[in-house]
CSV table of N, CA and C and ligand atoms in Angstrom, one decimal:
chain,number,residue,atom,x,y,z
A,1,MET,N,-20.7,-15.4,-4.6
A,1,MET,CA,-20.2,-16.8,-3.6
A,1,MET,C,-20.3,-16.5,-2.1
A,2,GLU,N,-20.3,-17.2,-1.3
A,2,GLU,CA,-20.4,-17.2,0.3
A,2,GLU,C,-19.3,-17.2,0.6
A,3,GLY,N,-18.9,-16.2,1.9
A,3,GLY,CA,-17.6,-16.1,2.4
A,3,GLY,C,-17.2,-17.5,2.9
A,4,GLY,N,-16.0,-17.8,3.0
A,4,GLY,CA,-15.7,-19.3,3.7
A,4,GLY,C,-15.6,-20.5,2.4
A,5,ASP,N,-16.5,-20.2,1.5
A,5,ASP,CA,-16.1,-21.2,0.8
A,5,ASP,C,-15.4,-21.2,-0.1
A,6,MET,N,-14.6,-22.5,-0.9
A,6,MET,CA,-13.4,-22.2,-1.5
A,6,MET,C,-13.7,-21.9,-3.2
A,7,GLY,N,-12.8,-21.2,-3.6
A,7,GLY,CA,-13.4,-20.8,-4.8
A,7,GLY,C,-12.1,-19.9,-5.8
A,8,ARG,N,-12.5,-20.1,-7.1
A,8,ARG,CA,-11.2,-19.3,-7.7
A,8,ARG,C,-11.6,-18.1,-7.8
A,9,TYR,N,-10.6,-17.2,-7.5
A,9,TYR,CA,-10.9,-15.9,-7.5
A,9,TYR,C,-10.1,-14.8,-9.0
A,10,ARG,N,-10.8,-14.2,-9.2
A,10,ARG,CA,-9.6,-13.6,-10.1
A,10,ARG,C,-9.8,-12.4,-10.2
A,11,LEU,N,-8.3,-12.1,-9.5
A,11,LEU,CA,-7.9,-10.5,-9.1
A,11,LEU,C,-7.4,-9.8,-10.0
A,12,ARG,N,-7.4,-8.3,-10.0
A,12,ARG,CA,-6.7,-7.5,-10.7
A,12,ARG,C,-5.5,-6.9,-10.3
A,13,VAL,N,-4.2,-7.6,-10.0
A,13,VAL,CA,-3.3,-7.3,-9.1
A,13,VAL,C,-2.4,-6.6,-9.9
A,14,ASN,N,-1.7,-5.5,-10.1
A,14,ASN,CA,-0.5,-4.8,-10.6
A,14,ASN,C,-0.8,-4.7,-12.0
A,15,GLY,N,-2.0,-4.5,-12.4
A,15,GLY,CA,-1.9,-4.3,-13.7
A,15,GLY,C,-2.4,-6.0,-14.5
A,16,LYS,N,-2.4,-7.0,-13.8
A,16,LYS,CA,-2.6,-8.3,-14.4
A,16,LYS,C,-3.6,-9.2,-13.7
A,17,ARG,N,-4.4,-10.0,-14.6
A,17,ARG,CA,-5.3,-10.9,-13.8
A,17,ARG,C,-4.5,-11.9,-13.4
A,18,ARG,N,-4.8,-12.1,-11.8
A,18,ARG,CA,-4.2,-13.1,-11.2
A,18,ARG,C,-5.4,-14.1,-10.5
A,19,VAL,N,-5.3,-15.4,-10.6
A,19,VAL,CA,-6.1,-16.3,-10.0
A,19,VAL,C,-5.5,-16.9,-8.6
A,20,VAL,N,-6.9,-16.8,-7.4
A,20,VAL,CA,-6.4,-17.6,-6.2
A,20,VAL,C,-7.3,-18.4,-6.1
A,21,ASP,N,-7.0,-19.5,-5.2
A,21,ASP,CA,-8.1,-20.5,-4.7
A,21,ASP,C,-7.9,-20.7,-3.4
A,22,VAL,N,-8.8,-19.8,-3.0
A,22,VAL,CA,-8.8,-19.6,-1.5
A,22,VAL,C,-10.5,-19.3,-1.0
A,23,PRO,N,-10.8,-19.7,-0.1
A,23,PRO,CA,-12.2,-19.2,0.6
A,23,PRO,C,-12.5,-17.9,0.5
A,24,GLY,N,-13.8,-17.1,0.3
A,24,GLY,CA,-13.8,-15.8,0.0
A,24,GLY,C,-13.5,-14.9,1.1
A,25,ASP,N,-13.7,-15.4,2.3
A,25,ASP,CA,-13.5,-14.6,3.6
A,25,ASP,C,-11.7,-14.7,3.5
A,26,THR,N,-11.1,-14.9,3.0
A,26,THR,CA,-9.6,-14.7,3.1
A,26,THR,C,-9.2,-13.5,3.0
A,27,PRO,N,-8.2,-13.0,4.2
A,27,PRO,CA,-7.7,-11.8,3.9
A,27,PRO,C,-6.9,-11.8,2.8
A,28,LEU,N,-7.0,-10.3,2.1
A,28,LEU,CA,-6.4,-10.3,0.8
A,28,LEU,C,-5.2,-10.5,0.8
A,29,LEU,N,-4.6,-9.8,2.5
A,29,LEU,CA,-3.2,-10.0,2.7
A,29,LEU,C,-2.7,-11.3,2.4
A,30,TRP,N,-3.2,-12.3,2.8
A,30,TRP,CA,-2.5,-13.8,2.7
A,30,TRP,C,-2.9,-14.0,1.6
A,31,ALA,N,-3.6,-13.4,0.5
A,31,ALA,CA,-3.7,-14.1,-0.7
A,31,ALA,C,-2.7,-13.3,-1.3
A,32,LEU,N,-2.3,-12.2,-1.0
A,32,LEU,CA,-1.3,-11.8,-1.9
A,32,LEU,C,0.1,-12.3,-1.8
A,33,ARG,N,0.4,-12.4,-0.3
A,33,ARG,CA,1.8,-12.6,0.3
A,33,ARG,C,1.9,-14.3,-0.2
A,34,GLU,N,0.9,-15.1,0.2
A,34,GLU,CA,1.1,-16.5,0.4
A,34,GLU,C,0.7,-17.3,-1.1
A,35,GLU,N,-0.3,-16.7,-1.8
A,35,GLU,CA,-0.8,-17.2,-3.1
A,35,GLU,C,0.1,-16.9,-4.1
A,36,LEU,N,0.3,-15.3,-4.1
A,36,LEU,CA,0.8,-14.5,-5.4
A,36,LEU,C,1.9,-14.2,-5.0
A,37,GLY,N,2.5,-14.5,-4.0
A,37,GLY,CA,4.4,-14.2,-3.6
A,37,GLY,C,4.5,-13.0,-3.5
A,38,LEU,N,3.5,-11.9,-3.4
A,38,LEU,CA,3.8,-10.3,-3.3
A,38,LEU,C,3.8,-10.1,-1.8
A,39,THR,N,4.9,-10.2,-1.5
A,39,THR,CA,5.6,-9.7,0.0
A,39,THR,C,5.7,-8.0,0.4
A,40,GLY,N,5.5,-7.5,-0.8
A,40,GLY,CA,5.9,-6.2,-0.4
A,40,GLY,C,4.9,-5.3,0.6
A,41,PRO,N,3.6,-5.9,0.5
A,41,PRO,CA,2.5,-5.9,1.6
A,41,PRO,C,3.0,-6.8,2.9
A,42,ARG,N,3.3,-6.1,4.5
A,42,ARG,CA,3.5,-6.8,5.6
A,42,ARG,C,2.9,-6.8,6.3
A,43,TYR,N,2.8,-7.7,7.0
A,43,TYR,CA,1.8,-8.2,8.1
A,43,TYR,C,2.4,-7.5,9.2
A,44,GLY,N,1.4,-6.8,9.8
A,44,GLY,CA,2.2,-6.0,11.1
A,44,GLY,C,1.2,-6.9,12.4
A,45,CYS,N,-0.1,-6.5,12.1
A,45,CYS,CA,-1.0,-6.0,13.6
A,45,CYS,C,-2.2,-7.1,12.6
A,46,GLY,N,-2.3,-7.1,12.0
A,46,GLY,CA,-3.7,-8.3,10.9
A,46,GLY,C,-4.9,-7.6,11.1
A,47,VAL,N,-4.9,-6.5,12.2
A,47,VAL,CA,-6.6,-5.9,12.7
A,47,VAL,C,-6.4,-4.6,12.0
A,48,GLY,N,-5.9,-3.9,10.7
A,48,GLY,CA,-5.9,-2.7,10.3
A,48,GLY,C,-5.1,-1.5,11.2
A,49,ALA,N,-4.6,-2.0,12.0
A,49,ALA,CA,-4.3,-0.5,13.0
A,49,ALA,C,-2.7,-0.3,12.9
A,50,CYS,N,-2.2,-0.9,12.0
A,50,CYS,CA,-0.6,-0.4,12.0
A,50,CYS,C,-0.1,0.1,10.5
A,51,GLY,N,-1.0,-0.2,9.6
A,51,GLY,CA,-0.5,0.3,8.4
A,51,GLY,C,0.7,-0.7,7.7
A,52,ALA,N,1.0,-1.5,8.1
A,52,ALA,CA,2.1,-1.9,7.5
A,52,ALA,C,1.8,-2.8,6.2
A,53,CYS,N,0.7,-3.3,5.9
A,53,CYS,CA,0.1,-3.7,4.9
A,53,CYS,C,-0.6,-2.9,4.0
A,54,VAL,N,-0.5,-1.8,3.8
A,54,VAL,CA,-1.1,-0.8,3.2
A,54,VAL,C,-0.8,-1.0,1.7
A,55,SER,N,-1.7,-1.1,0.7
A,55,SER,CA,-1.9,-1.3,-0.5
A,55,SER,C,-2.9,-0.1,-1.2
A,56,LEU,N,-2.9,-0.1,-2.8
A,56,LEU,CA,-3.9,0.3,-3.3
A,56,LEU,C,-5.1,-0.3,-3.6
A,57,ILE,N,-6.6,0.2,-3.5
A,57,ILE,CA,-7.5,-0.7,-4.0
A,57,ILE,C,-8.4,0.2,-4.6
A,58,ASP,N,-8.3,0.1,-5.8
A,58,ASP,CA,-9.1,1.3,-6.8
A,58,ASP,C,-8.3,2.6,-6.6
A,59,GLY,N,-7.3,2.5,-6.4
A,59,GLY,CA,-6.4,4.1,-5.9
A,59,GLY,C,-6.2,4.6,-4.5
A,60,GLU,N,-6.8,3.8,-3.8
A,60,GLU,CA,-7.2,4.8,-2.3
A,60,GLU,C,-6.2,3.6,-1.5
A,61,ALA,N,-6.0,4.4,-0.5
A,61,ALA,CA,-4.6,3.3,0.4
A,61,ALA,C,-5.8,3.0,1.3
A,62,ARG,N,-5.5,1.4,1.2
A,62,ARG,CA,-6.5,0.5,2.1
A,62,ARG,C,-5.7,-0.8,2.6
A,63,ARG,N,-6.3,-1.2,3.6
A,63,ARG,CA,-5.7,-2.4,4.0
A,63,ARG,C,-5.7,-3.7,3.9
A,64,PRO,N,-5.3,-4.5,3.1
A,64,PRO,CA,-5.5,-5.8,2.7
A,64,PRO,C,-5.7,-6.8,3.9
A,65,CYS,N,-5.2,-6.3,5.2
A,65,CYS,CA,-5.3,-7.4,6.4
A,65,CYS,C,-6.8,-7.4,6.8
A,66,VAL,N,-7.1,-6.4,6.4
A,66,VAL,CA,-8.8,-6.4,7.1
A,66,VAL,C,-10.0,-6.3,5.9
A,67,GLU,N,-9.3,-6.5,4.4
A,67,GLU,CA,-10.4,-6.7,3.2
A,67,GLU,C,-10.4,-8.1,2.8
A,68,THR,N,-11.5,-8.7,2.9
A,68,THR,CA,-11.2,-10.0,2.0
A,68,THR,C,-11.3,-10.4,0.6
A,69,VAL,N,-10.7,-11.1,-0.1
A,69,VAL,CA,-10.6,-11.8,-1.2
A,69,VAL,C,-12.2,-11.5,-2.2
A,70,ASP,N,-13.1,-11.7,-1.6
A,70,ASP,CA,-14.5,-11.4,-1.9
A,70,ASP,C,-14.8,-10.0,-2.5
A,71,GLN,N,-14.3,-9.3,-1.1
A,71,GLN,CA,-15.0,-7.8,-1.3
A,71,GLN,C,-14.2,-7.2,-2.3
A,72,VAL,N,-12.9,-7.4,-2.6
A,72,VAL,CA,-12.3,-7.1,-3.7
A,72,VAL,C,-12.2,-7.5,-5.0
A,73,ARG,N,-13.1,-8.5,-5.2
A,73,ARG,CA,-13.1,-9.3,-6.3
A,73,ARG,C,-13.2,-8.3,-7.3
A,74,ASP,N,-14.2,-7.6,-7.6
A,74,ASP,CA,-14.0,-6.4,-8.8
A,74,ASP,C,-13.0,-5.2,-8.7
A,75,SER,N,-11.8,-4.9,-7.8
A,75,SER,CA,-11.3,-3.9,-7.7
A,75,SER,C,-9.9,-4.0,-8.3
A,76,ARG,N,-9.5,-3.0,-8.5
A,76,ARG,CA,-7.9,-2.8,-9.3
A,76,ARG,C,-7.1,-2.7,-7.7
A,77,ILE,N,-6.0,-3.7,-7.7
A,77,ILE,CA,-5.2,-3.7,-6.4
A,77,ILE,C,-3.7,-3.3,-7.0
A,78,THR,N,-3.5,-2.5,-6.4
A,78,THR,CA,-1.7,-2.3,-6.4
A,78,THR,C,-1.0,-2.4,-5.3
A,79,THR,N,0.4,-3.2,-5.2
A,79,THR,CA,1.1,-3.4,-4.1
A,79,THR,C,2.4,-2.6,-4.6
A,80,ILE,N,3.0,-2.3,-3.6
A,80,ILE,CA,4.7,-1.5,-3.9
A,80,ILE,C,5.1,-2.1,-5.0
A,81,GLU,N,4.8,-3.7,-4.9
A,81,GLU,CA,5.9,-4.1,-6.5
A,81,GLU,C,5.3,-3.6,-7.8
A,82,GLY,N,4.1,-3.1,-7.8
A,82,GLY,CA,3.5,-2.2,-9.1
A,82,GLY,C,4.0,-1.3,-9.5
A,83,LEU,N,4.7,-0.3,-8.5
A,83,LEU,CA,5.3,1.2,-8.7
A,83,LEU,C,6.1,0.7,-9.4
A,84,ASP,N,6.8,1.7,-10.5
A,84,ASP,CA,7.7,1.8,-11.2
A,84,ASP,C,8.4,3.4,-11.3
A,85,ASP,N,9.3,2.9,-10.4
A,85,ASP,CA,10.2,4.1,-10.3
A,85,ASP,C,9.6,5.7,-10.1
A,86,HIS,N,8.3,5.2,-9.0
A,86,HIS,CA,7.3,6.3,-8.7
A,86,HIS,C,8.3,7.7,-7.8
A,87,PRO,N,8.2,8.4,-8.1
A,87,PRO,CA,8.5,9.8,-7.0
A,87,PRO,C,8.6,9.6,-5.8
A,88,VAL,N,7.2,9.0,-5.5
A,88,VAL,CA,7.7,8.6,-4.0
A,88,VAL,C,9.1,7.5,-3.8
A,89,GLN,N,9.1,6.9,-4.5
A,89,GLN,CA,10.1,5.6,-4.4
A,89,GLN,C,11.7,6.6,-4.4
A,90,GLN,N,11.4,7.4,-5.6
A,90,GLN,CA,12.8,8.4,-5.7
A,90,GLN,C,13.1,8.9,-4.4
A,91,ALA,N,12.2,10.1,-3.7
A,91,ALA,CA,12.0,10.6,-2.6
A,91,ALA,C,12.6,10.2,-1.6
A,92,TRP,N,12.0,8.5,-1.5
A,92,TRP,CA,12.3,7.9,-0.3
A,92,TRP,C,14.2,7.3,-0.5
A,93,LEU,N,14.3,7.1,-1.6
A,93,LEU,CA,15.8,6.7,-1.6
A,93,LEU,C,16.6,7.8,-1.5
A,94,GLU,N,16.3,9.3,-2.1
A,94,GLU,CA,17.1,10.3,-2.0
A,94,GLU,C,17.3,10.6,-0.4
A,95,LEU,N,16.6,10.6,0.5
A,95,LEU,CA,16.4,11.0,1.7
A,95,LEU,C,16.5,9.7,2.9
A,96,ASP,N,17.0,8.5,2.3
A,96,ASP,CA,17.5,7.6,2.8
A,96,ASP,C,16.7,7.3,4.3
A,97,VAL,N,15.4,7.4,3.9
A,97,VAL,CA,14.3,7.1,4.8
A,97,VAL,C,14.2,5.8,5.7
A,98,ALA,N,14.5,4.8,5.2
A,98,ALA,CA,14.3,3.4,6.1
A,98,ALA,C,15.2,3.2,6.8
A,99,GLN,N,14.8,2.7,7.8
A,99,GLN,CA,15.6,2.0,9.1
A,99,GLN,C,15.7,0.3,9.0
A,100,CYS,N,14.9,0.0,9.7
A,100,CYS,CA,14.9,-1.8,9.3
A,100,CYS,C,13.9,-1.9,7.8
A,101,GLY,N,13.1,-1.0,7.9
A,101,GLY,CA,12.1,-1.1,6.7
A,101,GLY,C,10.9,-1.6,6.9
A,102,TYR,N,10.4,-2.2,7.8
A,102,TYR,CA,9.3,-2.9,8.0
A,102,TYR,C,8.2,-2.4,7.5
A,103,CYS,N,7.9,-1.4,8.1
A,103,CYS,CA,6.8,-0.1,7.7
A,103,CYS,C,6.9,0.4,6.5
A,104,GLN,N,7.9,0.6,5.7
A,104,GLN,CA,8.1,1.5,4.5
A,104,GLN,C,7.0,1.1,3.4
A,105,PRO,N,6.9,0.0,3.1
A,105,PRO,CA,6.2,-0.2,1.8
A,105,PRO,C,4.4,0.5,2.1
A,106,GLY,N,4.0,0.3,3.5
A,106,GLY,CA,3.2,0.7,3.9
A,106,GLY,C,2.9,2.3,3.7
A,107,GLN,N,4.0,3.0,4.5
A,107,GLN,CA,4.1,4.6,4.5
A,107,GLN,C,4.2,5.1,2.8
A,108,ILE,N,5.1,4.1,2.1
A,108,ILE,CA,5.3,4.7,0.7
A,108,ILE,C,3.6,4.7,0.2
A,109,MET,N,3.2,3.5,0.1
A,109,MET,CA,1.8,3.6,-0.6
A,109,MET,C,0.9,3.9,-0.3
A,110,THR,N,0.8,4.8,1.1
A,110,THR,CA,-0.2,5.9,1.3
A,110,THR,C,0.3,6.9,1.0
A,111,THR,N,1.4,6.9,0.9
A,111,THR,CA,1.7,8.4,0.5
A,111,THR,C,1.4,8.6,-1.1
A,112,VAL,N,1.6,7.5,-2.0
A,112,VAL,CA,1.2,7.5,-3.2
A,112,VAL,C,0.0,7.9,-3.3
A,113,ALA,N,-0.9,7.3,-2.3
A,113,ALA,CA,-2.5,7.5,-2.8
A,113,ALA,C,-3.0,8.9,-2.2
A,114,LEU,N,-2.0,9.7,-1.3
A,114,LEU,CA,-2.2,11.1,-0.7
A,114,LEU,C,-1.9,12.0,-1.8
A,115,LEU,N,-0.9,11.7,-2.8
A,115,LEU,CA,-0.3,12.3,-4.0
A,115,LEU,C,-1.6,12.5,-4.6
A,116,ARG,N,-2.2,11.4,-5.2
A,116,ARG,CA,-3.1,11.2,-6.1
A,116,ARG,C,-4.1,12.6,-6.1
A,117,ARG,N,-4.6,12.2,-4.6
A,117,ARG,CA,-5.6,13.2,-4.6
A,117,ARG,C,-5.2,14.5,-4.0
A,118,ASN,N,-3.9,14.9,-3.5
A,118,ASN,CA,-3.4,16.2,-2.9
A,118,ASN,C,-2.1,16.4,-3.6
A,119,ALA,N,-1.9,17.1,-4.6
A,119,ALA,CA,-0.7,17.1,-5.2
A,119,ALA,C,0.4,17.9,-5.0
A,120,ASP,N,0.0,18.8,-3.5
A,120,ASP,CA,0.8,19.6,-2.8
A,120,ASP,C,0.2,20.0,-1.4
A,121,PRO,N,0.6,18.6,-0.8
A,121,PRO,CA,0.0,18.7,0.4
A,121,PRO,C,0.7,19.7,1.4
A,122,SER,N,0.0,19.9,2.4
A,122,SER,CA,0.3,20.8,3.4
A,122,SER,C,0.9,19.8,4.9
A,123,ARG,N,1.8,20.4,5.5
A,123,ARG,CA,2.3,19.4,6.9
A,123,ARG,C,1.0,18.4,7.8
A,124,SER,N,0.2,19.7,7.8
A,124,SER,CA,-1.0,19.0,8.2
A,124,SER,C,-1.8,17.8,7.3
A,125,ASP,N,-1.9,18.2,6.2
A,125,ASP,CA,-2.3,17.3,5.5
A,125,ASP,C,-1.4,15.9,5.4
A,126,ILE,N,-0.3,16.0,5.6
A,126,ILE,CA,0.8,14.7,5.6
A,126,ILE,C,0.4,13.9,6.7
A,127,ASP,N,0.6,14.8,8.0
A,127,ASP,CA,0.3,14.2,9.1
A,127,ASP,C,-0.9,13.5,9.5
A,128,ASP,N,-2.0,14.0,8.6
A,128,ASP,CA,-3.3,13.4,9.1
A,128,ASP,C,-3.1,11.9,7.8
A,129,ALA,N,-2.8,12.2,7.1
A,129,ALA,CA,-2.6,10.9,6.0
A,129,ALA,C,-1.7,9.9,6.5
A,130,LEU,N,-1.0,10.1,7.1
A,130,LEU,CA,-0.1,8.8,7.8
A,130,LEU,C,-0.1,9.0,9.3
A,131,LYS,N,-1.2,9.5,9.6
A,131,LYS,CA,-1.4,9.5,11.6
A,131,LYS,C,-1.2,7.7,11.9
A,132,ASP,N,-1.8,6.9,11.1
A,132,ASP,CA,-2.0,5.7,11.4
A,132,ASP,C,-1.2,4.6,10.6
A,133,ASN,N,0.0,5.2,10.3
A,133,ASN,CA,1.2,4.0,9.7
A,133,ASN,C,2.2,3.9,10.8
A,134,VAL,N,2.4,3.2,11.5
A,134,VAL,CA,3.1,3.1,12.6
A,134,VAL,C,4.5,2.7,12.3
A,135,CYS,N,5.7,3.3,12.8
A,135,CYS,CA,7.1,3.0,12.4
A,135,CYS,C,7.8,3.3,13.8
A,136,ARG,N,8.0,1.7,14.2
A,136,ARG,CA,8.7,1.2,15.6
A,136,ARG,C,10.0,1.8,15.4
A,137,CYS,N,10.7,2.1,14.3
A,137,CYS,CA,12.0,2.6,14.5
A,137,CYS,C,11.8,4.2,14.5
A,138,GLY,N,10.8,5.0,14.5
A,138,GLY,CA,10.7,6.0,14.4
A,138,GLY,C,11.3,7.3,13.7
A,139,THR,N,11.1,6.9,12.2
A,139,THR,CA,11.5,7.7,10.9
A,139,THR,C,10.7,8.6,10.6
A,140,TYR,N,9.7,8.7,11.4
A,140,TYR,CA,8.8,9.9,10.8
A,140,TYR,C,9.1,11.4,10.2
A,141,PRO,N,10.2,12.1,11.1
A,141,PRO,CA,10.3,13.0,10.5
A,141,PRO,C,11.1,12.7,8.9
A,142,ARG,N,11.9,11.8,8.8
A,142,ARG,CA,12.6,12.1,7.7
A,142,ARG,C,11.1,11.4,6.4
A,143,ILE,N,10.0,10.7,6.8
A,143,ILE,CA,9.2,10.3,6.3
A,143,ILE,C,7.9,11.5,5.3
A,144,ARG,N,8.3,12.4,6.6
A,144,ARG,CA,7.6,13.9,6.4
A,144,ARG,C,8.1,14.6,5.2
A,145,ALA,N,9.6,14.6,5.7
A,145,ALA,CA,10.3,15.4,4.6
A,145,ALA,C,10.2,14.7,3.0
A,146,ALA,N,10.5,13.5,2.9
A,146,ALA,CA,10.1,13.0,2.0
A,146,ALA,C,8.6,12.5,1.3
A,147,VAL,N,7.7,12.6,2.0
A,147,VAL,CA,6.7,13.2,1.3
A,147,VAL,C,6.5,14.5,0.2
A,148,SER,N,7.0,15.5,1.3
A,148,SER,CA,7.1,16.9,0.5
A,148,SER,C,8.3,16.7,-0.7
A,149,ARG,N,9.1,16.2,-0.6
A,149,ARG,CA,10.2,16.1,-1.8
A,149,ARG,C,9.7,15.0,-2.7
A,150,ALA,N,8.6,14.0,-2.4
A,150,ALA,CA,8.0,13.5,-3.6
A,150,ALA,C,7.0,14.1,-4.5
A,151,ALA,N,6.2,15.0,-3.8
A,151,ALA,CA,5.2,16.2,-4.1
A,151,ALA,C,6.0,16.8,-4.7
A,152,GLU,N,7.3,17.1,-4.8
A,152,GLU,CA,7.8,18.5,-5.1
A,152,GLU,C,8.1,17.6,-6.8
A,153,ILE,N,8.9,16.3,-6.7
A,153,ILE,CA,9.4,15.6,-8.1
A,153,ILE,C,8.0,15.6,-8.8
A,154,SER,N,6.9,14.8,-8.2
A,154,SER,CA,5.8,14.8,-9.3
A,154,SER,C,5.1,15.7,-9.7
A,155,ARG,N,5.5,17.2,-9.4
A,155,ARG,CA,4.9,18.3,-9.8
A,155,ARG,C,5.6,18.7,-10.9
A,156,GLY,N,7.1,18.8,-10.4
A,156,GLY,CA,7.9,18.8,-11.6
A,156,GLY,C,7.8,18.2,-13.0
A,157,ARG,N,7.3,16.9,-12.7
A,157,ARG,CA,7.4,16.1,-13.8
A,157,ARG,C,5.7,16.4,-14.7
A,158,LYS,N,5.4,17.2,-14.2
A,158,LYS,CA,4.1,17.7,-15.1
A,158,LYS,C,4.4,18.7,-16.1
B,201,FES,S1,-0.9,-5.5,9.1
B,201,FES,FE1,-2.6,-4.5,8.0
B,201,FES,S2,-3.0,-2.5,9.2
B,201,FES,FE2,-1.4,-3.6,10.6
B,202,FES,S1,12.0,1.6,9.7
B,202,FES,FE1,11.7,0.1,11.3
B,202,FES,S2,9.4,-0.1,11.2
B,202,FES,FE2,9.7,1.8,10.3
């Protein structure tokens, strides 16, 4: 289907088939928030620069504000609503990371993706993974500590 045409897209979101009726060039973020009511992925910049919308696409941290519905039609999409008492969520609560909270779903999903590929990230691995996730409240020190704690919790579960 050409981008721009209206279409029914069957997306795999949080383990379920969901149907959205939108043009193929609609940003995935719009489909998630407006069509499916999944407001965990936040709208920050809309151009892939802030990380507020980060969700998992085929297990990787990606930015639904710059991915179109047509591009992800065959992918597995996970938003923060699809996590279930995940070690990263546990660590975030334990260290009381959030301030206003706006950026935090993106920070958490970026961390989930990091720990999928690296169970024991170093300080520089953490900095590198999160360098493009902006927090206007400046919670960076708590985020870094929580990533290490989440890695510890995850390793303890294995
Ligand atoms: S809203 Fe997607 S990166 Fe900023
Ligand atoms: S907690 Fe406010 S923007 Fe990060």
